[in-house]
Amino acid sequence: NHTKVTEFILVGFRSHPGLQLLLSVLFSTMYVVTVAGNAFMILIIRTDSKLHTPMYFFLENLSILDICYSSVITPKAALMFSLGRRIISYNGCASQMFFFSLFGTTEAFFLAVMAYDRFTAICNPLLYHIVMNKRLCVFMVVGSYLSGCVNCTIQTGFTFRLSFCGPKEINHFFCDVPAVTRASCSDTVVNETVMLAVCGSIIVGTALVVCISYGYVIVTIVHMPSAESRRKSFSTCSSHMLAVSLFFGTVFFMYAQPGATSSPDKSNIISVLYTVVIPMLNPFIYTLRNKEVKVSLKKQLKRKRF
C-alpha cells in the first residue's frame, strides 16, 4: 500500500531565514572561487609547455574533476538556501547521487594516482619518464573514472531500490547516500553493509596507496645527501600531502566507519568540507606551495602586462 514517491524535500540546515541567506551567499561565493580557481589552474597548465608533464597532467584533470564535483552540489544548495526551493524530484535526487558518487570516488583514485606519480619521480627518478609514459597516464585517468562509475552504479542502484513511503524529508542539503537511506521505510541493513564494504574498501585501499607511496618518498628524501635536494623534493609533494589529508580525513569520517549513516547532524557540517571547501582550496594549495606553478603564473602575468 505504499504510495510511489515522486519528489523529496531537502531539509538542509534548519536555521533563521537571515542565516539561510548568509549560507546562500557563502555557498555561491565559494562556488565562483572554485570554478575560477580551477579554471585558472587548467589555463596555466595548458599555456605553459614546461608544465606538460605527468604530474601536471594529473593536476589538470583533478581541477576539471573539482569543477564537476562542486557543480553537482553547490548551485542547487545555494538556490535552496536563498529561494527556499527545497524540493528535488525522485529522478533528480538519483542523478545527483550518481554524479556525486562518480566524481567523489574518481577523486579518491586520482589522489592515489598522483601519490604513485610522486613516488616514481622521487624514488626512481632515472626511470620516471619511462614508467610514467603518456599511455600509462591516460590509462590511470580512464581507470579512475571507470572505478568511479562502478561505485556510483552500485551505490545509486542499492539506494533507490529501497521503498520510500513518507515522510519524504531528507535531512541533508543534497542527496547523499546515508541521508537518503535514512529517509527510507525499508530495512536498510543490507544497504549499510554494502556501503561500508564498497566505500570502505575504496577509501582504505586508495589511502593505503597514498600512505605507502609517501612512506617511501619520506624515507628517500631523508636519505638525500644535500639539504637543497631534500627541500626541492619535499616541495613537490607537500601540497599534495596537504590536499590528501583534507580529503581522506573528512571522507573516512563520513563513509568508512561503522554507523556512518546514523549521525545526520554532524554529517551535514562535515559534508560541507569535502563537497564545497576542499574543491575550492585545491587550486590555492597547489599554486601557493608549488614553485613551478608560481613561476609560470608570474610569466603569464608579465606577458599579459606587456
CSV table of C-alpha atoms in Angstrom, one decimal:
chain,number,residue,atom,x,y,z
A,1,ASN,CA,0.0,0.0,0.0
A,2,HIS,CA,3.0,2.3,-0.3
A,3,THR,CA,2.5,5.5,-2.4
A,4,LYS,CA,5.2,6.0,-5.0
A,5,VAL,CA,7.4,8.9,-4.1
A,6,THR,CA,8.0,11.4,-6.9
A,7,GLU,CA,9.9,14.0,-5.0
A,8,PHE,CA,11.9,14.7,-1.8
A,9,ILE,CA,12.3,17.6,0.5
A,10,LEU,CA,15.9,18.6,1.3
A,11,VAL,CA,15.9,19.9,4.9
A,12,GLY,CA,19.4,21.2,4.8
A,13,PHE,CA,20.4,23.4,7.8
A,14,ARG,CA,17.4,24.4,10.0
A,15,SER,CA,18.0,28.0,10.9
A,16,HIS,CA,16.8,31.6,10.8
A,17,PRO,CA,15.9,33.0,7.3
A,18,GLY,CA,18.6,35.6,7.7
A,19,LEU,CA,21.2,32.8,8.2
A,20,GLN,CA,19.8,30.9,5.2
A,21,LEU,CA,20.6,34.0,3.0
A,22,LEU,CA,24.1,34.1,4.5
A,23,LEU,CA,24.6,30.4,3.7
A,24,SER,CA,23.4,31.1,0.1
A,25,VAL,CA,25.9,34.0,-0.3
A,26,LEU,CA,28.7,31.9,1.2
A,27,PHE,CA,28.0,28.8,-1.0
A,28,SER,CA,27.7,31.0,-4.1
A,29,THR,CA,30.9,32.8,-3.4
A,30,MET,CA,32.8,29.5,-2.7
A,31,TYR,CA,31.4,28.0,-5.9
A,32,VAL,CA,32.5,31.0,-8.0
A,33,VAL,CA,36.0,30.8,-6.4
A,34,THR,CA,36.1,27.1,-7.0
A,35,VAL,CA,35.3,27.4,-10.7
A,36,ALA,CA,37.6,30.4,-11.3
A,37,GLY,CA,40.5,28.9,-9.3
A,38,ASN,CA,40.4,25.5,-11.0
A,39,ALA,CA,39.8,27.0,-14.5
A,40,PHE,CA,42.8,29.3,-13.9
A,41,MET,CA,44.9,26.3,-12.9
A,42,ILE,CA,43.9,24.5,-16.1
A,43,LEU,CA,44.7,27.6,-18.2
A,44,ILE,CA,48.2,27.9,-16.6
A,45,ILE,CA,49.0,24.2,-17.3
A,46,ARG,CA,47.7,24.4,-20.8
A,47,THR,CA,49.6,27.5,-21.8
A,48,ASP,CA,53.0,26.7,-20.3
A,49,SER,CA,54.8,23.9,-22.2
A,50,LYS,CA,57.2,23.4,-19.2
A,51,LEU,CA,54.2,22.1,-17.2
A,52,HIS,CA,53.3,19.4,-19.8
A,53,THR,CA,54.5,16.6,-17.5
A,54,PRO,CA,52.7,13.7,-15.9
A,55,MET,CA,52.4,15.5,-12.6
A,56,TYR,CA,50.6,18.5,-14.1
A,57,PHE,CA,48.6,16.2,-16.4
A,58,PHE,CA,47.0,14.7,-13.3
A,59,LEU,CA,46.7,18.1,-11.7
A,60,GLU,CA,44.9,19.4,-14.7
A,61,ASN,CA,42.5,16.5,-14.6
A,62,LEU,CA,42.0,17.0,-10.9
A,63,SER,CA,41.0,20.6,-11.5
A,64,ILE,CA,38.4,19.6,-14.1
A,65,LEU,CA,37.1,17.0,-11.7
A,66,ASP,CA,36.8,19.5,-8.9
A,67,ILE,CA,34.7,21.8,-11.1
A,68,CYS,CA,32.3,19.0,-11.9
A,69,TYR,CA,32.3,17.7,-8.3
A,70,SER,CA,31.3,21.1,-6.9
A,71,SER,CA,28.8,21.8,-9.7
A,72,VAL,CA,26.7,18.8,-8.8
A,73,ILE,CA,26.1,20.1,-5.3
A,74,THR,CA,26.8,23.7,-4.7
A,75,PRO,CA,24.5,25.6,-7.1
A,76,LYS,CA,21.4,23.6,-6.0
A,77,ALA,CA,22.3,24.1,-2.4
A,78,ALA,CA,22.7,27.9,-2.9
A,79,LEU,CA,19.3,28.2,-4.5
A,80,MET,CA,17.8,26.1,-1.8
A,81,PHE,CA,19.1,28.5,0.9
A,82,SER,CA,18.2,31.7,-0.9
A,83,LEU,CA,14.9,30.9,-2.5
A,84,GLY,CA,13.7,28.1,-0.2
A,85,ARG,CA,13.4,25.6,-3.2
A,86,ARG,CA,13.9,22.5,-1.1
A,87,ILE,CA,12.0,20.1,-3.4
A,88,ILE,CA,14.0,17.8,-5.6
A,89,SER,CA,12.5,15.2,-7.9
A,90,TYR,CA,13.0,11.5,-7.4
A,91,ASN,CA,15.0,11.3,-10.7
A,92,GLY,CA,16.9,14.5,-9.9
A,93,CYS,CA,17.9,13.1,-6.5
A,94,ALA,CA,19.0,9.8,-8.1
A,95,SER,CA,21.0,11.8,-10.7
A,96,GLN,CA,22.6,14.0,-8.1
A,97,MET,CA,23.7,11.0,-6.0
A,98,PHE,CA,25.0,9.2,-9.1
A,99,PHE,CA,27.3,12.0,-10.3
A,100,PHE,CA,28.4,13.0,-6.8
A,101,SER,CA,29.4,9.4,-6.1
A,102,LEU,CA,31.1,9.2,-9.5
A,103,PHE,CA,33.2,12.4,-9.1
A,104,GLY,CA,33.9,11.7,-5.4
A,105,THR,CA,35.2,8.2,-6.0
A,106,THR,CA,37.2,9.3,-9.0
A,107,GLU,CA,38.9,12.0,-6.9
A,108,ALA,CA,40.0,9.4,-4.4
A,109,PHE,CA,41.6,7.3,-7.1
A,110,PHE,CA,43.1,10.5,-8.7
A,111,LEU,CA,44.8,11.3,-5.4
A,112,ALA,CA,46.2,7.8,-5.2
A,113,VAL,CA,47.5,8.0,-8.7
A,114,MET,CA,49.2,11.4,-8.0
A,115,ALA,CA,50.8,9.8,-4.9
A,116,TYR,CA,52.2,7.0,-7.1
A,117,ASP,CA,53.5,9.6,-9.6
A,118,ARG,CA,55.4,11.4,-6.8
A,119,PHE,CA,56.8,8.0,-5.6
A,120,THR,CA,58.1,7.2,-9.0
A,121,ALA,CA,59.5,10.7,-9.6
A,122,ILE,CA,61.4,10.8,-6.2
A,123,CYS,CA,62.3,7.2,-5.6
A,124,ASN,CA,63.0,6.1,-9.2
A,125,PRO,CA,64.0,9.4,-11.0
A,126,LEU,CA,66.0,7.8,-13.8
A,127,LEU,CA,63.0,5.6,-14.8
A,128,TYR,CA,60.4,8.2,-14.2
A,129,HIS,CA,59.8,9.2,-17.9
A,130,ILE,CA,59.9,5.6,-19.0
A,131,VAL,CA,57.4,4.3,-16.3
A,132,MET,CA,55.1,7.4,-16.3
A,133,ASN,CA,54.6,7.5,-20.1
A,134,LYS,CA,51.6,9.1,-21.8
A,135,ARG,CA,49.9,5.8,-22.3
A,136,LEU,CA,50.0,4.9,-18.6
A,137,CYS,CA,48.9,8.3,-17.5
A,138,VAL,CA,45.8,8.2,-19.8
A,139,PHE,CA,45.1,4.7,-18.6
A,140,MET,CA,45.2,5.7,-15.0
A,141,VAL,CA,42.8,8.6,-15.6
A,142,VAL,CA,40.4,6.5,-17.5
A,143,GLY,CA,40.7,3.7,-14.9
A,144,SER,CA,39.9,6.2,-12.2
A,145,TYR,CA,36.7,7.3,-13.9
A,146,LEU,CA,35.7,3.6,-14.6
A,147,SER,CA,36.2,2.8,-11.0
A,148,GLY,CA,34.0,5.7,-10.1
A,149,CYS,CA,31.3,4.5,-12.5
A,150,VAL,CA,31.3,1.1,-10.8
A,151,ASN,CA,30.9,2.5,-7.3
A,152,CYS,CA,28.3,5.1,-8.2
A,153,THR,CA,26.2,2.5,-10.0
A,154,ILE,CA,26.3,0.2,-7.0
A,155,GLN,CA,25.5,2.9,-4.5
A,156,THR,CA,22.7,4.5,-6.5
A,157,GLY,CA,21.2,1.2,-7.5
A,158,PHE,CA,21.1,-0.2,-4.0
A,159,THR,CA,19.8,3.1,-2.5
A,160,PHE,CA,16.9,3.6,-4.9
A,161,ARG,CA,15.7,0.0,-4.8
A,162,LEU,CA,14.5,0.9,-1.2
A,163,SER,CA,10.9,1.9,-0.5
A,164,PHE,CA,10.1,5.5,0.3
A,165,CYS,CA,6.7,5.9,2.0
A,166,GLY,CA,7.0,9.1,3.9
A,167,PRO,CA,7.9,11.4,5.3
A,168,LYS,CA,9.8,12.5,2.2
A,169,GLU,CA,12.3,14.7,4.1
A,170,ILE,CA,16.0,14.1,3.6
A,171,ASN,CA,18.0,15.6,6.5
A,172,HIS,CA,20.7,17.0,4.3
A,173,PHE,CA,21.4,19.7,1.7
A,174,PHE,CA,21.9,17.2,-1.1
A,175,CYS,CA,21.1,13.6,-1.9
A,176,ASP,CA,23.9,11.8,-0.2
A,177,VAL,CA,23.7,8.0,0.2
A,178,PRO,CA,23.4,7.9,4.0
A,179,ALA,CA,20.8,10.7,4.2
A,180,VAL,CA,18.6,9.1,1.5
A,181,THR,CA,18.9,5.7,3.2
A,182,ARG,CA,17.7,7.2,6.5
A,183,ALA,CA,14.6,8.5,4.7
A,184,SER,CA,13.6,5.0,3.6
A,185,CYS,CA,10.9,2.9,5.3
A,186,SER,CA,12.7,-0.3,4.2
A,187,ASP,CA,15.2,-2.4,6.2
A,188,THR,CA,18.5,-0.8,5.4
A,189,VAL,CA,20.9,-3.3,6.9
A,190,VAL,CA,22.0,-4.7,3.5
A,191,ASN,CA,22.5,-1.2,2.2
A,192,GLU,CA,24.5,-0.1,5.1
A,193,THR,CA,26.7,-3.2,4.9
A,194,VAL,CA,27.2,-2.7,1.1
A,195,MET,CA,28.1,1.0,1.6
A,196,LEU,CA,30.5,0.1,4.4
A,197,ALA,CA,32.1,-2.7,2.3
A,198,VAL,CA,32.3,-0.8,-1.0
A,199,CYS,CA,33.1,2.7,0.2
A,200,GLY,CA,35.3,1.4,3.0
A,201,SER,CA,37.4,-0.7,0.6
A,202,ILE,CA,37.8,2.1,-1.9
A,203,ILE,CA,38.7,4.7,0.8
A,204,VAL,CA,41.0,2.4,2.7
A,205,GLY,CA,42.6,1.0,-0.5
A,206,THR,CA,43.4,4.4,-2.0
A,207,ALA,CA,44.5,5.7,1.3
A,208,LEU,CA,46.9,2.8,1.7
A,209,VAL,CA,48.4,3.5,-1.8
A,210,VAL,CA,48.9,7.1,-0.7
A,211,CYS,CA,50.4,6.2,2.7
A,212,ILE,CA,52.8,3.6,1.2
A,213,SER,CA,53.9,5.8,-1.6
A,214,TYR,CA,54.6,8.7,0.7
A,215,GLY,CA,56.2,6.4,3.2
A,216,TYR,CA,58.8,5.5,0.6
A,217,VAL,CA,59.0,9.2,-0.5
A,218,ILE,CA,59.8,10.4,3.0
A,219,VAL,CA,62.4,7.7,3.6
A,220,THR,CA,64.1,8.6,0.2
A,221,ILE,CA,64.0,12.4,1.0
A,222,VAL,CA,65.6,11.8,4.5
A,223,HIS,CA,68.5,9.9,2.9
A,224,MET,CA,69.2,12.5,0.3
A,225,PRO,CA,72.8,13.9,0.7
A,226,SER,CA,72.1,17.7,0.3
A,227,ALA,CA,69.6,20.0,2.1
A,228,GLU,CA,68.8,21.6,-1.2
A,229,SER,CA,67.7,18.4,-2.9
A,230,ARG,CA,65.7,17.4,0.2
A,231,ARG,CA,63.9,20.8,0.2
A,232,LYS,CA,63.2,20.7,-3.6
A,233,SER,CA,61.9,17.1,-3.4
A,234,PHE,CA,59.7,17.8,-0.4
A,235,SER,CA,58.2,21.0,-2.0
A,236,THR,CA,57.0,19.0,-5.0
A,237,CYS,CA,54.8,16.7,-2.8
A,238,SER,CA,54.0,18.8,0.3
A,239,SER,CA,51.0,20.4,-1.4
A,240,HIS,CA,49.6,17.0,-2.5
A,241,MET,CA,50.1,15.6,1.0
A,242,LEU,CA,48.0,18.5,2.4
A,243,ALA,CA,45.2,18.0,-0.1
A,244,VAL,CA,45.2,14.2,0.5
A,245,SER,CA,45.0,14.8,4.3
A,246,LEU,CA,42.0,17.1,4.0
A,247,PHE,CA,40.1,14.8,1.5
A,248,PHE,CA,40.7,11.4,3.1
A,249,GLY,CA,40.3,12.8,6.7
A,250,THR,CA,36.7,14.0,6.1
A,251,VAL,CA,35.6,11.2,3.7
A,252,PHE,CA,36.8,8.5,6.0
A,253,PHE,CA,34.9,10.2,8.9
A,254,MET,CA,31.7,10.1,6.7
A,255,TYR,CA,31.8,6.8,4.9
A,256,ALA,CA,34.4,4.3,6.1
A,257,GLN,CA,33.3,3.7,9.6
A,258,PRO,CA,30.5,1.6,11.2
A,259,GLY,CA,27.4,3.7,11.9
A,260,ALA,CA,28.3,6.3,9.3
A,261,THR,CA,24.6,6.6,8.4
A,262,SER,CA,23.4,7.2,11.9
A,263,SER,CA,24.7,10.8,12.6
A,264,PRO,CA,22.8,13.2,10.4
A,265,ASP,CA,23.7,16.4,12.4
A,266,LYS,CA,27.4,16.0,12.3
A,267,SER,CA,27.4,14.7,8.7
A,268,ASN,CA,25.8,17.9,7.4
A,269,ILE,CA,28.7,20.0,8.7
A,270,ILE,CA,31.4,17.6,7.7
A,271,SER,CA,29.9,17.3,4.2
A,272,VAL,CA,30.4,21.0,3.6
A,273,LEU,CA,34.2,20.4,3.9
A,274,TYR,CA,34.6,17.8,1.2
A,275,THR,CA,31.8,19.0,-1.2
A,276,VAL,CA,32.4,22.7,-1.2
A,277,VAL,CA,35.5,23.8,0.7
A,278,ILE,CA,38.1,21.2,-0.5
A,279,PRO,CA,37.4,21.7,-4.2
A,280,MET,CA,37.8,25.5,-3.6
A,281,LEU,CA,41.1,25.1,-1.7
A,282,ASN,CA,42.8,22.7,-4.0
A,283,PRO,CA,44.0,25.2,-6.7
A,284,PHE,CA,45.3,27.5,-3.9
A,285,ILE,CA,47.1,24.7,-2.2
A,286,TYR,CA,48.8,23.6,-5.4
A,287,THR,CA,49.5,27.2,-6.6
A,288,LEU,CA,50.8,28.7,-3.3
A,289,ARG,CA,53.0,25.8,-2.4
A,290,ASN,CA,54.3,24.9,-5.9
A,291,LYS,CA,57.3,26.9,-7.2
A,292,GLU,CA,56.9,25.8,-10.9
A,293,VAL,CA,53.3,27.0,-10.9
A,294,LYS,CA,54.2,30.3,-9.3
A,295,VAL,CA,57.0,30.9,-11.8
A,296,SER,CA,54.5,30.1,-14.7
A,297,LEU,CA,51.9,32.4,-13.1
A,298,LYS,CA,54.4,35.3,-12.9
A,299,LYS,CA,55.5,34.7,-16.5
A,300,GLN,CA,51.9,34.8,-17.7
A,301,LEU,CA,51.1,38.0,-15.8
A,302,LYS,CA,54.2,39.7,-17.2
A,303,ARG,CA,53.2,38.6,-20.7
A,304,LYS,CA,49.7,40.0,-20.3
A,305,ARG,CA,51.0,43.2,-18.8
A,306,PHE,CA,53.3,43.6,-21.8
